[in-house]
Short mmCIF file of C-alpha atoms in Angstrom, two decimals:
data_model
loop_
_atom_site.label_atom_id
_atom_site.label_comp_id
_atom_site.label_asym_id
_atom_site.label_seq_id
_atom_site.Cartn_x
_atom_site.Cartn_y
_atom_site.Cartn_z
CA UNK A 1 87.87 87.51 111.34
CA UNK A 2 92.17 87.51 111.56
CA UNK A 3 93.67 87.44 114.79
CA UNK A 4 97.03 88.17 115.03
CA UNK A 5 98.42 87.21 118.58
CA UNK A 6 101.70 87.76 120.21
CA UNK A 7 102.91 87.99 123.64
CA UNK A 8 103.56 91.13 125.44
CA UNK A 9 106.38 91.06 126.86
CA UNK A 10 110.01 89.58 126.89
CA UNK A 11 112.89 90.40 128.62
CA UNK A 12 116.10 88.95 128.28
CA UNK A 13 119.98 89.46 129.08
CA UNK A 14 122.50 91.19 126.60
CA UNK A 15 124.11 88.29 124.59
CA UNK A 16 121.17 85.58 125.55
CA UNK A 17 118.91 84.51 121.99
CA UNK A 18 115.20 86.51 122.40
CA UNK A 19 112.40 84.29 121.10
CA UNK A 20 109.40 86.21 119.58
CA UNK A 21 106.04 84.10 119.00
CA UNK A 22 103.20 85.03 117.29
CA UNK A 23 100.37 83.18 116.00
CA UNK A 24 98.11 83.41 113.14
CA UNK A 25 94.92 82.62 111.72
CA UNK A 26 94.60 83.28 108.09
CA UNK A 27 95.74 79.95 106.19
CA UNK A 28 96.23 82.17 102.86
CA UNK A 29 98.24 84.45 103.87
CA UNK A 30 101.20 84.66 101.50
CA UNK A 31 104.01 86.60 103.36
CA UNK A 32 103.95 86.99 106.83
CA UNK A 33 106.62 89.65 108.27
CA UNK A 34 108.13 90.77 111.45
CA UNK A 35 108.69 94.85 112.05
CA UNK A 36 110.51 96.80 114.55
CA UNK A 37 109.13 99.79 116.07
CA UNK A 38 111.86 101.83 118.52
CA UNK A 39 109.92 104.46 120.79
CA UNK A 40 108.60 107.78 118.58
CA UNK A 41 109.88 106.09 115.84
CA UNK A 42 107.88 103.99 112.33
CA UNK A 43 108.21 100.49 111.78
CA UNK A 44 110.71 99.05 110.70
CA UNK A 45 110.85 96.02 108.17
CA UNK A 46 113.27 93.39 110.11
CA UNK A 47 112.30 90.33 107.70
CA UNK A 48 109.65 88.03 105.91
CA UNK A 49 109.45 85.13 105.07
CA UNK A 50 107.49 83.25 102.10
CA UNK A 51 104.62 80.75 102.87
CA UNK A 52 106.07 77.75 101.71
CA UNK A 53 109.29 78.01 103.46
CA UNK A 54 109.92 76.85 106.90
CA UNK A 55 112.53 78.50 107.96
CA UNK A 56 114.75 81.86 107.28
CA UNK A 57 118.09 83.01 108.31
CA UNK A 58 119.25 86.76 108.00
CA UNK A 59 122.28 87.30 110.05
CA UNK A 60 121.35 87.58 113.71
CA UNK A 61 117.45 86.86 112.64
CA UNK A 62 115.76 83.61 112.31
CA UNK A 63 112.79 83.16 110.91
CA UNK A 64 110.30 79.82 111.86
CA UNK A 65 106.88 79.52 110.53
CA UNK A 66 104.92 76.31 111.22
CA UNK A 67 101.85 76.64 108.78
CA UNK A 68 99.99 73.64 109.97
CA UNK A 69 100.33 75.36 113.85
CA UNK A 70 99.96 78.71 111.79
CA UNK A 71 102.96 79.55 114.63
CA UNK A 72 105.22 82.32 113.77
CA UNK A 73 108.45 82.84 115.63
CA UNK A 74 111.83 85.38 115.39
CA UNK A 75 114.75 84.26 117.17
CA UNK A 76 117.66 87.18 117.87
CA UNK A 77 120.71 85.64 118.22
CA UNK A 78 123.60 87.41 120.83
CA UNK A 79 120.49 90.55 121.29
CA UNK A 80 121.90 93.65 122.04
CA UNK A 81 120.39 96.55 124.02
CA UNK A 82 120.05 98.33 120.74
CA UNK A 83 117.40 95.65 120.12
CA UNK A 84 115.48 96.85 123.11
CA UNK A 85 111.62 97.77 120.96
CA UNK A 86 108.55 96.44 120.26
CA UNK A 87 108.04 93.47 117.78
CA UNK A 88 105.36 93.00 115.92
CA UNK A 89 104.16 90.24 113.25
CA UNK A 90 102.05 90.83 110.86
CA UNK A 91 100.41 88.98 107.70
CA UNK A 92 98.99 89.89 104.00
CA UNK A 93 95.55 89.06 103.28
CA UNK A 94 93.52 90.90 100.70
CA UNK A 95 96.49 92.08 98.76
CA UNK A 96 98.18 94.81 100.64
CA UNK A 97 96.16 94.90 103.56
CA UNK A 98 98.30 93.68 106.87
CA UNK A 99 96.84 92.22 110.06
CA UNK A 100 99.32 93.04 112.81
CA UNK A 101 99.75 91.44 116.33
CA UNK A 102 99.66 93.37 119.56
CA UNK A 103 103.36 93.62 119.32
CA UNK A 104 105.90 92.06 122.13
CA UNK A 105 107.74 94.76 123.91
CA UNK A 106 111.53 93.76 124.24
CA UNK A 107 113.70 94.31 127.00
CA UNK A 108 117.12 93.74 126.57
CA UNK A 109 119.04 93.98 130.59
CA UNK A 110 123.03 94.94 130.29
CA UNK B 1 117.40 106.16 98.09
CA UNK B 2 115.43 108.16 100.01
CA UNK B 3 112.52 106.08 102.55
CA UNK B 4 109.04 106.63 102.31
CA UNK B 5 108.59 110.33 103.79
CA UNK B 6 105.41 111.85 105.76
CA UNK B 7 104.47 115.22 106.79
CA UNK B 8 103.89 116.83 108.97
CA UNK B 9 105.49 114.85 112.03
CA UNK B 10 103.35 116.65 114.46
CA UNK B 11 99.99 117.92 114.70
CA UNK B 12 98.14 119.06 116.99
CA UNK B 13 94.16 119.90 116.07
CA UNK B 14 91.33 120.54 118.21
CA UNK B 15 87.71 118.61 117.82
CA UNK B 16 85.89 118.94 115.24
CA UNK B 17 88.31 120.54 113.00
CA UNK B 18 89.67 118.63 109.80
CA UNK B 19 92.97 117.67 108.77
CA UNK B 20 95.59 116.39 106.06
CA UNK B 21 98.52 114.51 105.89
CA UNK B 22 101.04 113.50 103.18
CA UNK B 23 102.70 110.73 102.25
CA UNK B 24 105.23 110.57 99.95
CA UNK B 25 106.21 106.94 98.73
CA UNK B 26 109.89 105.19 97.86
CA UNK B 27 111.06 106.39 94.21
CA UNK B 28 109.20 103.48 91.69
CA UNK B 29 106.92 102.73 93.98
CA UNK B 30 102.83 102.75 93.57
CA UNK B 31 101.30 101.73 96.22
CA UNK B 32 100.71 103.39 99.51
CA UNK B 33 98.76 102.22 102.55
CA UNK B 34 97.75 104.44 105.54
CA UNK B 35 97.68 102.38 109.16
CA UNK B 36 96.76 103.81 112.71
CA UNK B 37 98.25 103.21 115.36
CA UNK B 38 96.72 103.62 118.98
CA UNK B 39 97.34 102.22 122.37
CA UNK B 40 94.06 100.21 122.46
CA UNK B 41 93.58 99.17 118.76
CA UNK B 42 97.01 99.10 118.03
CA UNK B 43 97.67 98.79 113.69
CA UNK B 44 94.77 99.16 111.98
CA UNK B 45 94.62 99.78 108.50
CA UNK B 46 92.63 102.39 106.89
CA UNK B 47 93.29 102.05 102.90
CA UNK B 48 95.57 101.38 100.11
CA UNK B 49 96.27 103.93 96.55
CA UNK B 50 97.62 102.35 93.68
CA UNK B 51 97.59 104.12 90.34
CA UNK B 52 95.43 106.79 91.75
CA UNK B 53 92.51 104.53 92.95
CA UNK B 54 91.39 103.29 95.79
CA UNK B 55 92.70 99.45 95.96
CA UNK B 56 91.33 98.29 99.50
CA UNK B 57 89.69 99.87 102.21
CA UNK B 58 89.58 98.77 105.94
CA UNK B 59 86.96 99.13 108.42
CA UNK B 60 86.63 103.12 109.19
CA UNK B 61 83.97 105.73 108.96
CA UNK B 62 84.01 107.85 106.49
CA UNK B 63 85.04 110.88 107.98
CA UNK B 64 88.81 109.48 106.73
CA UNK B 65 89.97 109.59 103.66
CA UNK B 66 92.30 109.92 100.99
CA UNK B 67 93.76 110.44 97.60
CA UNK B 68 97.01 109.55 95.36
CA UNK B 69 98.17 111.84 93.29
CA UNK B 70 100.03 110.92 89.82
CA UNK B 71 103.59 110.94 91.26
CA UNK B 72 101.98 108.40 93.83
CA UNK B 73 102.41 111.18 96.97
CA UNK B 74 98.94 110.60 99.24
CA UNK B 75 97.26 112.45 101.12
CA UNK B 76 94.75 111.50 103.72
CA UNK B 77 92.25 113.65 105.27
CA UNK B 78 90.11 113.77 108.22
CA UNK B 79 86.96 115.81 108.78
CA UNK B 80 85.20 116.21 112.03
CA UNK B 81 87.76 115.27 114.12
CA UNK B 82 87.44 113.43 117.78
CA UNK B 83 89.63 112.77 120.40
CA UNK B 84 89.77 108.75 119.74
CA UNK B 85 91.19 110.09 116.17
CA UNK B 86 94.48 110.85 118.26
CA UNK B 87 97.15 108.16 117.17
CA UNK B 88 100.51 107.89 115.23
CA UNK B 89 99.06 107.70 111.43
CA UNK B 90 101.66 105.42 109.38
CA UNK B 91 101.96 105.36 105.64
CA UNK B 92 103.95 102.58 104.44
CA UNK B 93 104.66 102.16 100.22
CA UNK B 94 105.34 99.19 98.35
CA UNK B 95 105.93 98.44 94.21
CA UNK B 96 102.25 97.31 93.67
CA UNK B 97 102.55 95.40 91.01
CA UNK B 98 101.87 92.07 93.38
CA UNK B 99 100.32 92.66 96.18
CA UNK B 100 101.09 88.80 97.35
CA UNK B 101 104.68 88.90 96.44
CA UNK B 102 105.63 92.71 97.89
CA UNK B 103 106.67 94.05 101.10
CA UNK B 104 105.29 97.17 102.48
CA UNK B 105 108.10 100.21 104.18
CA UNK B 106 106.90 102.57 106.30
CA UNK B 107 107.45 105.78 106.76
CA UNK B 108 107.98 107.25 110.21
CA UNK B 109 104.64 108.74 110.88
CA UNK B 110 102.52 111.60 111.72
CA UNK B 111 101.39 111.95 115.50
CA UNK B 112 98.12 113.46 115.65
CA UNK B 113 97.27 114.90 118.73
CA UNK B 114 93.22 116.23 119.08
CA UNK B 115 92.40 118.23 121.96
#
């Protein structure tokens, strides 16, 4: 079956880059996606990013995907405590069905 | 324009009692998945509405289900309710027109508490 893996936890200092990994296992997976969820709160769509690109930039977000690896990652650039959350990847496979990691619980230290 | 909407926020049901909760998507859009969300399973997703039917289904009994109405609102119910049913029940919406080429919002999710 999919597996969707991520680490649990990161922590990091305000204004340091966070690096979020996540890895994959469904090769035909078309979009693959990275969510925010903030405590008592939905998720929130931070990006995607297409299957034949490598790489995506969105202002403070950048996207990596390594298909051959299937290795996902999401760097934050300058992170803020207001990034403090959980992370989670996810992928499409069987239309709009998404596989979702664990999710990677964010710390962001003043 | 408004986000994908859900109601009620809170619930709070006792076992073996039933319940229903609503989902109402983005304006245009015609899809709408259901997810749940618990500590130990984390997202799991339960099924997906487009045009009123039943699109995909994931791997639940069938004590839950649901229903799209022709203004694309959902519903989902569940009957016989147990205590492992307790989670925060997500609805997320998308276009629908291509499933591979769409992203999915969510809304911010009914917490369903069963005692």
């Amino acid at each position: 079956g999919e597996d969707v893996e991520q680490s649990l936890f990161l922590s990091v200092r305000e204004g340091d880059s966070s690096v979020i990994n996540c890895t994959y296992t469904d090769s035909s997976s078309t979009y693959l996606y990275w969510y925010k969820q903030e405590p008592g709160a939905g998720l929130q769509l931070l990006t995607y990013i297409f299957s034949n690109m490598d790489m995506k930039q969105d202002q403070r977000l950048t996207v990596l995907l390594n298909k051959k690896d299937k290795h996902l990652s999401l760097r934050i650039a300058d992170t803020q405590t207001g990034d403090s959350a959980i992370y989670f990847c996810a992928e499409n496979n069987a239309g709009n069905m998404l596989t979702f990691g664990g999710g990677t619980r964010l710390m962001v230290k003043p | 324009k408004a986000g994908v909407t859900q109601t009620p926020r809170y619930l709070i049901k006792t076992r073996g009692q039933q319940v229903t909760l609503s989902c109402s998507p983005i304006s245009g859009h015609r899809s709408v998945s259901w997810y749940q969300q618990t500590p130990g399973q984390g997202l799991q997703f339960l099924f997906e509405y487009f045009s009123e039917t039943q699109r995909n289904k994931g791997n639940f009994p069938g004590r839950f289900s649901g229903r799209q109405f022709s203004n694309s609102r959902s519903e989902m119910n569940v009957s016989t309710l147990e205590l492992g049913d307790s989670a925060l029940y997500l609805c997320a919406s998308q276009r629908g027109g291509n499933p591979f080429e769409e992203t999915q919002y969510f809304g911010p999710g009914t917490r369903l508490l069963v005692l």
